[in-house]
Amino acid sequence: MKSSALKLGLLGLSSAFLFANCSSPKTEETTEEVVVEEVKTPTLTKIWETDSTLTTNESVLFDAASGKIYVSNIEGQPTDKDGKGSISIIDKEGNIVTQEWVTGLNAPKGMGIANGNLYVTDIDQLVEINLESGKISKKYPIEGGQFLNDLATYDGKVYFTDMNTGKVHMLDGGTISTVTEGHESINGIAIGEDGALYGLDKSGLVALNSDGSDMIMNSTVTGGDGLVILGDGNYVASRWAGEIYFVNAEGETLLLDTKDVSSNTADIGFIPEDNIVLVPTFFKNKVVAYKLDY
C-alpha cells in the first residue's frame, strides 16, 4: 500500500510540474521608449549696439551681397520735408562705417535692394539710390501718397506701403501701380519665396490679396512696424512702441519688451545666416542687435 501510494504521489507531482511548465511559458519583457519632444521657447539675446549717433533711425536693412547694413535716419519729424534725412552704413559688429552715406532726404523709412539700387520711401516719393556711387539716381512721386512706410523687393519689383491710405504700391520697370488697398494703417511688408505678400496693419499679421482682401494670420501683433519671414510658417514682427514677437500657427511669443525704458522697436532687419535681428531704436538713436534662438 505504501509503495502504491508513493508511486501515485510522485505521478501527481510530475503531472503538476508538467502542467505548470506548459501553462506558463517563459515570455521576454519588452519596453517601449516614450520620446517627449521638447518645445523650445524662442528668445532674443543682445549681442551689440552701435553708438547713439544714428539720429531717429527708423529702418535697418542687411545686404547679403556686400555684408553692409543700411540704416535710415529721419533726423527730424516723420512727415517734415526738411532735407535732414540720411542713410548710414554699419557693419555686422555694430561699427558705424559711414555716418552720412546719403544725405538730403526728408524722412526716409523703409528700404530694399533691387537692380543694383537701394530704394527708400520718403513721405510721398520713392527714392532710387545707386549702390556703387551712393548717388540719388531718381525720385518717383507717388500720386496721392501721404505716409510711405515699409518696403520689400521681389524679382526686380519694389513693393511699398502707404500707412495713411492703406495701399500697397509697386514699382516695376519704371512704372508705379497700386497692387492692393483697403488695409487700414498698413506698415510692415514682407514677401515670401513664392512671391506672396504679407503685411502688418491694424488687424494684425495678414496675408494680402490683390483684390484688397486679406487673411488674418495673427490678431495680437496689431499696428506692427517691421516684419521678417523666417520660413516654415515662422515670422518675427515688431511694434514701434517697443515690442518684438515671434509668430507662427500656434500663436505668438513676446521676445522683447523695451517700453519701460522708452526704447522703440521700429522697422527691424535680419541677418539670416546668423539669425540676428537688427533693431532700430528710433529716439534712442542706435541700432541694437539680438541673437534669435527658436
XYZ file of C-alpha atoms in Angstrom:
294
model
C 0.000 0.000 0.000
C 2.795 2.428 0.889
C 4.606 1.633 -2.350
C 1.498 2.234 -4.445
C 0.697 5.470 -2.586
C 4.235 6.696 -3.118
C 4.013 5.981 -6.810
C 0.705 7.807 -7.077
C 2.167 10.769 -5.164
C 5.160 11.000 -7.464
C 2.923 10.767 -10.509
C 0.794 13.590 -9.124
C 3.787 15.830 -8.554
C 5.160 15.101 -12.012
C 1.814 15.933 -13.620
C 1.524 19.158 -11.645
C 5.059 20.179 -12.603
C 4.418 19.391 -16.256
C 1.134 21.317 -16.242
C 2.726 24.345 -14.622
C 5.504 24.458 -17.204
C 3.093 24.008 -20.103
C 0.585 26.607 -18.905
C 3.158 29.322 -18.027
C 5.605 29.624 -20.917
C 8.563 31.961 -20.451
C 7.995 35.401 -22.008
C 10.501 38.142 -22.898
C 9.805 41.547 -21.374
C 9.544 44.391 -23.898
C 9.621 48.115 -23.142
C 8.724 50.984 -25.442
C 10.752 54.180 -25.093
C 8.495 57.209 -24.976
C 10.105 60.227 -26.611
C 8.769 63.582 -25.464
C 9.685 66.362 -27.861
C 10.781 69.468 -26.013
C 9.069 72.653 -27.081
C 11.635 75.417 -27.269
C 10.632 78.922 -26.275
C 12.006 81.463 -28.785
C 14.371 84.022 -27.270
C 16.385 87.121 -28.153
C 19.817 87.735 -26.629
C 21.523 91.111 -27.016
C 24.962 90.904 -28.651
C 25.899 94.501 -29.583
C 24.704 98.046 -30.102
C 26.002 100.990 -32.113
C 26.966 104.436 -30.903
C 23.975 106.737 -30.436
C 24.628 108.940 -33.479
C 22.058 107.398 -35.828
C 19.526 110.132 -35.241
C 15.906 108.955 -35.214
C 16.799 105.736 -37.020
C 13.678 104.078 -38.380
C 14.694 101.157 -40.585
C 17.580 98.681 -40.874
C 18.426 96.597 -43.954
C 21.102 93.891 -44.291
C 22.605 93.421 -47.762
C 23.731 89.799 -48.087
C 25.759 90.542 -51.222
C 28.063 93.089 -49.582
C 27.627 92.374 -45.868
C 26.707 96.026 -45.317
C 23.874 97.156 -43.078
C 21.964 100.254 -44.164
C 20.214 102.483 -41.637
C 17.637 105.152 -42.495
C 17.716 108.214 -40.231
C 14.766 110.608 -40.168
C 16.680 113.243 -38.144
C 13.509 115.307 -37.806
C 9.764 114.694 -37.847
C 8.332 111.708 -39.798
C 6.332 113.987 -42.130
C 8.607 117.042 -42.419
C 10.133 117.804 -45.812
C 13.210 119.371 -44.245
C 16.067 117.707 -46.139
C 17.607 116.428 -42.897
C 17.144 112.711 -43.553
C 20.097 110.428 -44.289
C 21.274 106.858 -44.829
C 24.168 105.407 -42.802
C 26.191 102.223 -43.212
C 27.226 99.987 -40.302
C 28.963 96.601 -40.223
C 27.986 93.254 -38.692
C 29.828 94.089 -35.470
C 27.904 97.307 -34.886
C 30.589 99.733 -36.035
C 29.419 102.814 -37.905
C 31.316 102.638 -41.205
C 29.828 105.704 -42.921
C 27.655 108.072 -40.927
C 26.404 110.114 -43.905
C 26.453 107.831 -46.938
C 23.414 109.589 -48.434
C 22.107 112.981 -47.286
C 19.427 115.433 -48.375
C 16.457 113.132 -47.813
C 13.401 114.194 -45.829
C 12.097 111.422 -43.590
C 13.466 108.137 -45.038
C 11.863 104.964 -43.741
C 11.617 101.532 -45.408
C 14.430 100.226 -47.628
C 15.037 97.445 -50.116
C 17.567 96.417 -52.780
C 16.810 95.598 -56.425
C 18.504 96.063 -59.793
C 21.723 97.460 -58.293
C 19.859 100.163 -56.389
C 18.770 100.914 -52.858
C 15.135 102.036 -52.764
C 13.880 104.171 -49.892
C 10.418 105.507 -49.058
C 10.420 109.237 -48.284
C 6.988 110.587 -47.214
C 5.311 110.834 -50.640
C 8.034 109.634 -53.000
C 10.184 106.607 -53.685
C 13.891 107.383 -53.918
C 16.332 105.333 -56.004
C 19.990 105.328 -54.906
C 22.827 103.707 -56.844
C 24.571 101.194 -54.588
C 28.046 101.757 -56.032
C 28.104 105.550 -56.063
C 25.697 106.364 -53.254
C 24.110 108.964 -55.526
C 20.384 109.544 -55.845
C 19.585 108.499 -59.423
C 15.824 109.002 -59.500
C 12.781 110.009 -57.483
C 9.297 108.650 -58.094
C 6.497 110.915 -56.794
C 3.518 108.819 -55.661
C 0.166 110.268 -56.698
C -1.929 110.691 -53.567
C 0.945 109.471 -51.410
C 0.792 110.601 -47.787
C 2.910 108.452 -45.461
C 5.007 105.924 -47.354
C 6.499 103.475 -44.907
C 7.884 99.951 -45.240
C 9.357 98.436 -48.400
C 10.250 94.994 -49.766
C 11.617 93.750 -53.087
C 10.976 90.604 -55.126
C 12.086 89.569 -58.614
C 13.216 93.092 -59.509
C 9.970 94.666 -58.323
C 9.688 97.120 -55.437
C 6.660 96.971 -53.120
C 5.943 99.652 -50.535
C 3.144 100.662 -48.178
C 1.317 103.917 -47.507
C 0.139 103.777 -43.907
C -2.307 106.677 -44.241
C -4.065 105.490 -47.398
C -3.976 101.743 -46.668
C -2.397 100.966 -50.030
C 0.475 98.828 -51.281
C 2.224 100.252 -54.349
C 4.672 98.609 -56.726
C 7.490 99.889 -58.920
C 8.063 97.654 -61.927
C 10.089 98.699 -64.949
C 9.880 102.371 -64.040
C 6.088 102.335 -63.631
C 4.227 102.815 -60.340
C 0.961 100.970 -59.736
C -1.252 100.040 -56.785
C -1.391 96.289 -56.173
C -3.796 96.187 -53.225
C -5.639 98.630 -50.956
C -8.088 98.810 -48.100
C -5.597 97.741 -45.410
C -6.033 100.235 -42.576
C -2.783 101.550 -41.054
C -0.653 99.111 -43.025
C 3.041 99.448 -42.288
C 5.334 96.425 -42.332
C 5.533 94.358 -45.510
C 7.438 91.202 -46.479
C 7.402 88.826 -49.430
C 7.655 85.046 -49.302
C 9.838 82.935 -51.577
C 6.757 82.260 -53.729
C 6.013 85.984 -54.144
C 3.127 86.028 -51.646
C 2.647 89.353 -49.852
C 2.363 89.667 -46.080
C 1.761 92.813 -44.063
C 1.196 94.304 -40.642
C -1.871 96.508 -40.340
C -4.490 97.494 -37.777
C -5.889 93.952 -37.656
C -2.521 92.212 -37.147
C -0.328 89.998 -39.333
C -2.146 89.423 -42.613
C -1.682 87.663 -45.937
C -2.507 90.234 -48.637
C -4.551 89.578 -51.777
C -4.568 91.704 -54.923
C -8.341 92.255 -54.683
C -7.897 94.148 -51.410
C -8.938 91.237 -49.217
C -6.653 89.650 -46.667
C -6.428 86.697 -44.318
C -5.619 87.425 -40.691
C -2.818 85.156 -39.511
C -2.331 86.717 -36.085
C -4.522 89.304 -34.387
C -2.193 90.128 -31.481
C 0.556 91.952 -33.362
C -1.697 94.845 -34.355
C -0.266 98.044 -35.785
C 3.051 96.294 -36.387
C 6.108 98.005 -37.859
C 8.789 95.585 -39.121
C 8.189 92.084 -40.478
C 10.640 89.234 -41.131
C 9.729 85.907 -42.760
C 11.846 83.119 -41.247
C 10.320 80.286 -43.267
C 8.352 77.159 -42.287
C 5.460 79.328 -41.101
C 7.577 81.362 -38.654
C 7.739 85.166 -38.517
C 9.244 87.947 -36.413
C 7.247 91.161 -36.100
C 7.889 94.401 -34.245
C 5.586 97.046 -32.824
C 7.041 100.540 -32.767
C 6.263 101.152 -29.079
C 8.916 98.622 -28.010
C 7.741 95.051 -28.623
C 9.053 92.218 -30.801
C 7.129 88.973 -31.307
C 7.827 85.510 -32.687
C 4.725 84.383 -34.570
C 3.625 81.060 -36.046
C 0.471 78.971 -36.406
C 0.485 78.130 -32.681
C 0.316 81.805 -31.669
C 2.864 84.383 -30.632
C 5.703 84.752 -28.119
C 6.807 88.137 -26.834
C 10.572 88.157 -27.435
C 11.412 91.686 -26.334
C 9.673 94.468 -24.434
C 11.600 97.730 -24.038
C 8.677 100.056 -23.394
C 9.740 100.611 -19.785
C 13.000 102.223 -20.932
C 11.306 104.146 -23.776
C 13.316 102.312 -26.424
C 11.372 101.812 -29.625
C 11.481 98.810 -31.951
C 10.804 100.221 -35.407
C 11.369 98.577 -38.830
C 13.595 95.632 -37.893
C 16.173 93.976 -40.143
C 17.546 90.420 -40.171
C 20.806 88.599 -40.917
C 19.616 85.106 -41.950
C 22.890 83.179 -41.774
C 23.486 84.335 -38.191
C 19.861 84.556 -37.001
C 20.429 88.140 -35.867
C 17.576 90.605 -35.505
C 18.599 94.239 -36.054
C 16.517 96.737 -34.111
C 16.358 100.474 -34.905
C 15.528 102.214 -31.629
C 14.241 105.493 -33.131
C 14.587 108.131 -30.387
C 17.455 106.230 -28.712
C 19.478 106.888 -31.911
C 21.181 103.498 -32.118
C 20.787 100.058 -33.647
C 20.778 97.069 -31.300
C 21.475 93.500 -32.466
C 19.938 90.403 -30.862
C 20.618 86.722 -31.468
C 17.399 84.843 -32.211
C 17.088 81.287 -30.917
C 13.999 79.289 -31.806
